[in-house]
Coordinates of C-alpha atoms in Angstrom, one line a residue:
X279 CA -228.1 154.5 1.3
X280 CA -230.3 151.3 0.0
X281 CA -228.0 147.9 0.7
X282 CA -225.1 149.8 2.2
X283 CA -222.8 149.0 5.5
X284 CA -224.6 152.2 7.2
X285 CA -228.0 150.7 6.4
X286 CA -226.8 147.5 8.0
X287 CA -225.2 148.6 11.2
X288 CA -228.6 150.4 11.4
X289 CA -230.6 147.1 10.8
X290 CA -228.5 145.7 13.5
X291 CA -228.9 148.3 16.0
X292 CA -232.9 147.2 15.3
X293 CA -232.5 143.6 16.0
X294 CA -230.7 144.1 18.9
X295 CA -234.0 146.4 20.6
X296 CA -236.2 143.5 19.0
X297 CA -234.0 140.3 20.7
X298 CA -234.4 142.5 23.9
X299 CA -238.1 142.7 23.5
X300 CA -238.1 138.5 23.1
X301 CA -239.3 138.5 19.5
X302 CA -238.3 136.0 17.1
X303 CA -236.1 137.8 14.3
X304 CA -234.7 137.2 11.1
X305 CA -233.4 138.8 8.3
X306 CA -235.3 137.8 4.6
X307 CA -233.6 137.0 1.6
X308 CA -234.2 140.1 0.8
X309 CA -232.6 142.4 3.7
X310 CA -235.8 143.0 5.7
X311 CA -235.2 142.5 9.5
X312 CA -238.5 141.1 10.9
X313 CA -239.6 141.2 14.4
X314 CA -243.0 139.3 15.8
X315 CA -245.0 138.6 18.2
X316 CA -246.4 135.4 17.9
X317 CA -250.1 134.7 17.6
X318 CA -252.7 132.9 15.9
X319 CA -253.7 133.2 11.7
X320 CA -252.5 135.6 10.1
X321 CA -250.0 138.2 10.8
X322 CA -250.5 142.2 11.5
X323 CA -247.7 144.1 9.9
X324 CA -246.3 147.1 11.0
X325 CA -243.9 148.5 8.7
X326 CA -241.1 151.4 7.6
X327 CA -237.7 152.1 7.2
X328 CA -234.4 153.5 8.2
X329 CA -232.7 155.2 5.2
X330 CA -233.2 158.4 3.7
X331 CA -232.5 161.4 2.1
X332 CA -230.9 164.8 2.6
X333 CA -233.7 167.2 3.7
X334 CA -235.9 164.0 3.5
X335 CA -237.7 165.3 7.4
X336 CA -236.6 164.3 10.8
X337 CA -237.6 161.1 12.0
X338 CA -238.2 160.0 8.1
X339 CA -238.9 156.4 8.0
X340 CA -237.7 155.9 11.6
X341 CA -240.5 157.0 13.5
X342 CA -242.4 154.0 11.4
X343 CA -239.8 152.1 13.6
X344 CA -239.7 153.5 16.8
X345 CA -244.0 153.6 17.2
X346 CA -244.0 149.6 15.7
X347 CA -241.7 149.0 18.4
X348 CA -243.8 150.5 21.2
X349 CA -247.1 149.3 20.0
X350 CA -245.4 145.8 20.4
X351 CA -243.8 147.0 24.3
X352 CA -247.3 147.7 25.2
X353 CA -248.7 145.0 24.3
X354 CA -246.4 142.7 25.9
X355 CA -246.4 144.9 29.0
X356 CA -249.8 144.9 29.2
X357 CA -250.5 141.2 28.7
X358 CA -252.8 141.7 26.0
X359 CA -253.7 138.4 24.3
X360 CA -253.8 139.4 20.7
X361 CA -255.3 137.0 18.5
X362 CA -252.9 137.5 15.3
X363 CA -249.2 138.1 15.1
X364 CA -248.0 141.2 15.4
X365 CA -244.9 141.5 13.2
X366 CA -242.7 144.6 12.8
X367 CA -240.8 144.7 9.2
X368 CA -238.1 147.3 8.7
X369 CA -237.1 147.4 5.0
X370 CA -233.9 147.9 3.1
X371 CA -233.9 150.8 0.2
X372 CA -237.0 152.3 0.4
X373 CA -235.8 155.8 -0.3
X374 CA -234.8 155.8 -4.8
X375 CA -231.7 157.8 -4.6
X376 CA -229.1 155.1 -5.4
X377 CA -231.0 153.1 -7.6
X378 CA -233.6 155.2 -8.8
X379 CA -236.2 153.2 -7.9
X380 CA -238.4 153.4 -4.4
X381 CA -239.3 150.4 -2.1
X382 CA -236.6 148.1 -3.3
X383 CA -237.0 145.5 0.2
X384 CA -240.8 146.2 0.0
X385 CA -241.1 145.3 -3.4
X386 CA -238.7 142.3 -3.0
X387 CA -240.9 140.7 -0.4
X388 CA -244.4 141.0 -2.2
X389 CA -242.8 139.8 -5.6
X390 CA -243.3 143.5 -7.5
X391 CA -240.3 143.7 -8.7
X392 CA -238.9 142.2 -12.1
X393 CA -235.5 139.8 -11.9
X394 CA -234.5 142.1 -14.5
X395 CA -234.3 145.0 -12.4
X396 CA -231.7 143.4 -10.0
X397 CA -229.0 143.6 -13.2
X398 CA -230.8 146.5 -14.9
X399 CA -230.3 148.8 -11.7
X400 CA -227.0 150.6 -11.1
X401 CA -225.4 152.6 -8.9
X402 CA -222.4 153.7 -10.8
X403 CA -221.0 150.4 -12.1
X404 CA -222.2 148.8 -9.2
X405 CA -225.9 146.6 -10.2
X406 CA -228.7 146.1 -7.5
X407 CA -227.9 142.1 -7.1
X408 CA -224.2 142.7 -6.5
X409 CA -225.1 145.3 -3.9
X410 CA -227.4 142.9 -2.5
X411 CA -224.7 140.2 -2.0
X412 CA -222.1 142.6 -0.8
X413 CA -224.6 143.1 2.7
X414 CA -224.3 139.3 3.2
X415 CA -228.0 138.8 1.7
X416 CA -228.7 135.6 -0.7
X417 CA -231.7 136.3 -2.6
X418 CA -234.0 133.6 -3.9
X419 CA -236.6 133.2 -0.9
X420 CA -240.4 132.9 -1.2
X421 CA -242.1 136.4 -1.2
X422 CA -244.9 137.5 1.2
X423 CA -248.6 137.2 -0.7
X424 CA -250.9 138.1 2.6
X425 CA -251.6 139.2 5.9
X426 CA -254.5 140.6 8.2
X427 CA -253.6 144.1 7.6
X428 CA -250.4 146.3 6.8
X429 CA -250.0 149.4 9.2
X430 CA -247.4 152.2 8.6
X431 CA -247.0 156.0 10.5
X432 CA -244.8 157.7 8.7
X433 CA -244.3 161.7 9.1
X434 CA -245.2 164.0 6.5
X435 CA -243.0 165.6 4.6
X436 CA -244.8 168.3 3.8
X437 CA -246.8 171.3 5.7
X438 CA -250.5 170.6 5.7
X439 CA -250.8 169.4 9.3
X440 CA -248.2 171.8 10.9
X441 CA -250.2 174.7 8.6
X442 CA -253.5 173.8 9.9
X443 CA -252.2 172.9 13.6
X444 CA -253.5 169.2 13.1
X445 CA -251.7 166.3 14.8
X446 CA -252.9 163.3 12.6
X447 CA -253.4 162.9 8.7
X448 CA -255.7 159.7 8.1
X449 CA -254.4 158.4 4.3
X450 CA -256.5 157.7 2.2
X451 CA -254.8 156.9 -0.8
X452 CA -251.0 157.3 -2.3
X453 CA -250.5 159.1 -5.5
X454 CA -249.2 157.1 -8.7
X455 CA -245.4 158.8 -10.5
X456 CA -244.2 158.7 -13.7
X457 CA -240.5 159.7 -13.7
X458 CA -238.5 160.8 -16.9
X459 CA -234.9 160.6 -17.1
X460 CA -234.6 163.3 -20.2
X461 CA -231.7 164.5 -22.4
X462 CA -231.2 167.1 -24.4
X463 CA -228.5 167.3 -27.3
X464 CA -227.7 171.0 -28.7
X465 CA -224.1 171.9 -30.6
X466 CA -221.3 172.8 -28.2
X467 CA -219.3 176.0 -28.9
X468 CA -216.7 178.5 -27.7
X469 CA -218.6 180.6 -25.1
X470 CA -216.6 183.8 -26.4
X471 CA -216.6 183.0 -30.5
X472 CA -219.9 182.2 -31.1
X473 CA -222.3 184.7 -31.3
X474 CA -226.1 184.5 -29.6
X475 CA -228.0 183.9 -32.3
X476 CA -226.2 181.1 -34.1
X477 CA -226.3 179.3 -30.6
X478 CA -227.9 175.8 -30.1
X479 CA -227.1 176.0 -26.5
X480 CA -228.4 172.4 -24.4
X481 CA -228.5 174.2 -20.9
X482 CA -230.7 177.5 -22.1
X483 CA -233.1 174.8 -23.2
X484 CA -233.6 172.6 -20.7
X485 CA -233.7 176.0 -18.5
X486 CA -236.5 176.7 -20.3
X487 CA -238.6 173.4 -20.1
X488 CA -237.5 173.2 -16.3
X489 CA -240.0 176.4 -16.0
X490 CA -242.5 175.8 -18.8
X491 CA -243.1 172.9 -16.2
X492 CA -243.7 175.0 -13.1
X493 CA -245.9 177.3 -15.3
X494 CA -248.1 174.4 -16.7
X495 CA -248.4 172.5 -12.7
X496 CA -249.3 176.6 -11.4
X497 CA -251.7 176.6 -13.7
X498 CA -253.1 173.4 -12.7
X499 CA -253.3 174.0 -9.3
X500 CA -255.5 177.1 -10.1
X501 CA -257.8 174.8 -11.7
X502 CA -257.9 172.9 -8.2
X503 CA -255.5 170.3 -9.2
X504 CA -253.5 168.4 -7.1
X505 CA -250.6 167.1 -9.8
X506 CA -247.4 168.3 -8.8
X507 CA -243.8 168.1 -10.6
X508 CA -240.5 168.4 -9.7
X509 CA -237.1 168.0 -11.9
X510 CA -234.9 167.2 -8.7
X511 CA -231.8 166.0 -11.0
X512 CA -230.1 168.1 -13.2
X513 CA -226.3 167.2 -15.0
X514 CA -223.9 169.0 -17.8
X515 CA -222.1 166.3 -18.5
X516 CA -218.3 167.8 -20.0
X517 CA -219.5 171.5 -18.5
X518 CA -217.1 174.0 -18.6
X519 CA -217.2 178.0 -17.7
X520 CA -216.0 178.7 -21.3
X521 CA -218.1 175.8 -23.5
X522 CA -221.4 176.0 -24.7
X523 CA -223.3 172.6 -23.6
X524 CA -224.1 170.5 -26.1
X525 CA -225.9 167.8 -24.0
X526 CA -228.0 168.4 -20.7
X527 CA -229.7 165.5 -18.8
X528 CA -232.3 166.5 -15.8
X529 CA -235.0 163.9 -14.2
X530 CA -238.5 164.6 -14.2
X531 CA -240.8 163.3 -11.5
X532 CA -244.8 164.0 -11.5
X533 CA -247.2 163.1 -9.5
X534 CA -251.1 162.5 -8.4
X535 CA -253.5 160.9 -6.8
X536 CA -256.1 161.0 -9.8
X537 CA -254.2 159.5 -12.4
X538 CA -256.5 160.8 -15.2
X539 CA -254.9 164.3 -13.9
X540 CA -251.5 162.7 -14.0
X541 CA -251.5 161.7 -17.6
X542 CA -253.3 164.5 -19.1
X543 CA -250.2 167.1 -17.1
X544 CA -247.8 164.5 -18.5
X545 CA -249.1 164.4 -22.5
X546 CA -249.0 168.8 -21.9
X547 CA -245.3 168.8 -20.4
X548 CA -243.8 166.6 -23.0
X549 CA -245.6 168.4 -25.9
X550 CA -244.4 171.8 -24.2
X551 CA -241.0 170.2 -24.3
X552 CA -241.4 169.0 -27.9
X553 CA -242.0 172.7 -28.7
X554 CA -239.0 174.5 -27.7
X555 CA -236.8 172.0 -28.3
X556 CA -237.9 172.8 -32.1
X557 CA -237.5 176.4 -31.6
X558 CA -234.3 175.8 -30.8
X559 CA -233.7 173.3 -33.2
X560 CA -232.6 170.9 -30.1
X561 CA -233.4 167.1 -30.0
X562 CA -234.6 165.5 -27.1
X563 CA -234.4 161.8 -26.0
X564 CA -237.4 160.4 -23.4
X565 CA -236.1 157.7 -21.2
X566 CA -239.2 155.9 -19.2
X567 CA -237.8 155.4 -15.9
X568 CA -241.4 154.3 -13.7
X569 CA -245.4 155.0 -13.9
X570 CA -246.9 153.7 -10.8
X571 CA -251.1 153.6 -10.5
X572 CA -252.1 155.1 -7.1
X573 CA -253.9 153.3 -4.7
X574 CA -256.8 153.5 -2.6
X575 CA -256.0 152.6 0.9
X576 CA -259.3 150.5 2.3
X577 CA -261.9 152.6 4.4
X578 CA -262.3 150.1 7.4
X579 CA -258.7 150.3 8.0
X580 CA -259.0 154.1 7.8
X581 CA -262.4 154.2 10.1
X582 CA -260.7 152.4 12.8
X583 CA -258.0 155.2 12.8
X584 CA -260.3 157.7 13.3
X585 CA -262.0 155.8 16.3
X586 CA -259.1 155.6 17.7
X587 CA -258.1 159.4 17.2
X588 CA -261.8 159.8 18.2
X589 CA -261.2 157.8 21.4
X590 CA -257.9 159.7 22.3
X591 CA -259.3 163.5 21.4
X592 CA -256.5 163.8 19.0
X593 CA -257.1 166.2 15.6
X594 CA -257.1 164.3 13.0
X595 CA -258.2 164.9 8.9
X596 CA -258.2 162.6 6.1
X597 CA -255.8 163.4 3.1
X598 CA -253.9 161.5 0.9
X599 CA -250.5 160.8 0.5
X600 CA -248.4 162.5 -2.6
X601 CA -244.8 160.6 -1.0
X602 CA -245.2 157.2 -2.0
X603 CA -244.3 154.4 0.9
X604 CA -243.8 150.5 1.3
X605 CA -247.4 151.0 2.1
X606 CA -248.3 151.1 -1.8
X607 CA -247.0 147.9 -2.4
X608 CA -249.1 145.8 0.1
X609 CA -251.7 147.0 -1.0
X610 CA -251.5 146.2 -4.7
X611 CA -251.0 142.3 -3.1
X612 CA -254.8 143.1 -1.5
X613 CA -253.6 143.3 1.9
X614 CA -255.9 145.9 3.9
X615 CA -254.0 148.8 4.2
X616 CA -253.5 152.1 6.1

């Protein structure tokens, strides 16, 4: 989990492999661990994590790691004389499930990310600036506003390659979210006294919004849309096997790469909700959680990927990304990305 003692025995596992490659390492105010190669001008970053998720994919995050670390072991065993620093970055909290927000390190170091958020964020009663300070981290250091380039492999996650027997997907740009936290507030009864059709049952409701949603994004992708949209959270607050819910909660996350796509699926899904929460005389509260804009990842970044995949007869397409990275947030700061 984001700033937890797990994540930091991990982040010192990673300095000790860096130290025994002779890098120079610290740790950010923040909670990055940085690793680099010195050079000339400025730095090439090569960057990922090491949390994750349940079901998140092997090698999530770490094999971003593990292939920084051995582009730097080649170079030094090689002798290469690189021109710019080479500097490996392994961030804290890039995966949202504590906090509920992505990229917390990444964000921290390129400024994206409000001083409000650090109190606003919670994990139970637990905010993100205490959790911070409880790894040993003081935050307050200057953020990171360029580089030469920001490079991060990262698997995945999803089937395309493996489907189509293709080693390497070239980015070429990360989808934008918007994610929902959303309640619904019915009347709670006695699940034996009170009879079907006087019911304002919470749960039946959201059930049916949960697959008005897949219905809406399967209709979509007929139309050759890529939007997708998943409601991965989904609490009864009070439940009992003998009450009729009065109050459901469930988080909705949607995606694309074409954000005119994104917001049209969005404005359809809410309304959809609108509606049978009226049929069923329900009343739903919206709670704004993120909207990210997608990015376009630069072309000369991706052409020299594909020379090199060119160069090494590895398959290779170009695809974008619908998982978003700490690659995103580099690139918003204009830092050539891929």
């Amino acid at each position: 989990l984001a700033y937890s003692k797990e994540e930091t025995k991990a982040h010192d596992y990673v300095k000790k492999v860096l130290k025994a490659l002779s890098l120079e390492t610290k740790v950010d105010s923040f909670g990055n661990l940085h690793g680099r190669m010195e050079g000339n001008g400025m730095p090439i970053i090569i960057g990922s994590h090491l949390d994750t998720v349940k079901n998140g994919g092997r090698y999530d995050g770490s094999a971003g790691i593990v292939s920084g670390l051995e582009v730097i072991r080649c170079i030094k065993e090689s002798k290469i004389k690189f021109k710019h620093p080479v500097e490996l970055i392994v961030f804290r909290g890039e995966e949202s499930r504590r906090f509920g927000k992505p990229s917390l390190g990444s964000r921290l170091l390129t400024g994206l990310i409000s001083k409000n958020d650090l109190d606003r964020l919670k994990d139970n009663d637990a905010t993100l600036r205490k959790a911070i300070r409880d790894c040993g981290i003081h935050l307050g250091g200057s953020t990171l506003n360029s580089a030469k380039a920001y490079l991060e492999l990262h698997i995945e996650q999803g089937d395309i390659l493996d489907k189509k027997k293709i080693q390497i997907g070239i980015v070429t740009g990360i989808a934008s979210s918007v994610r929902y936290k959303i309640t619904v507030y019915g009347r709670k009864g006695h699940s034996g006294t009170t009879p079907m059709n006087s019911r304002r049952d919470a749960v039946d409701g959201a059930s049916e919004m949960i697959l008005a949603r897949e219905k809406i994004l399967m209709a979509e992708h007929k139309k050759g849309r890529a939007t997708v949209a998943t409601v991965g959270i989904i609490n009864v607050p009070s439940g009992s096997i003998n009450v009729i819910s009065g109050k459901v909660e469930f988080y909705l996350d949607l995606r694309d790469i074409d954000i005119k796509n994104r917001d049209e699926t969005e404005k359809l899904i809410l309304k959809t909700f609108d509606r049978i929460a009226k049929k069923r005389k329900l009343q739903l509260k919206y709670g704004l959680l993120e909207r990210t804009m997608p990015v376009e990842l630069k072309r000369d970044v991706q052409g020299l990927i594909e020379n090199s995949c060119k160069k090494l007869k590895i398959k290779h397409i170009f695809m974008p990304s619908g998982a978003s990275h700490d690659a995103i947030y580099f690139s918003y700061k204009g830092i050539p990305t891929g």
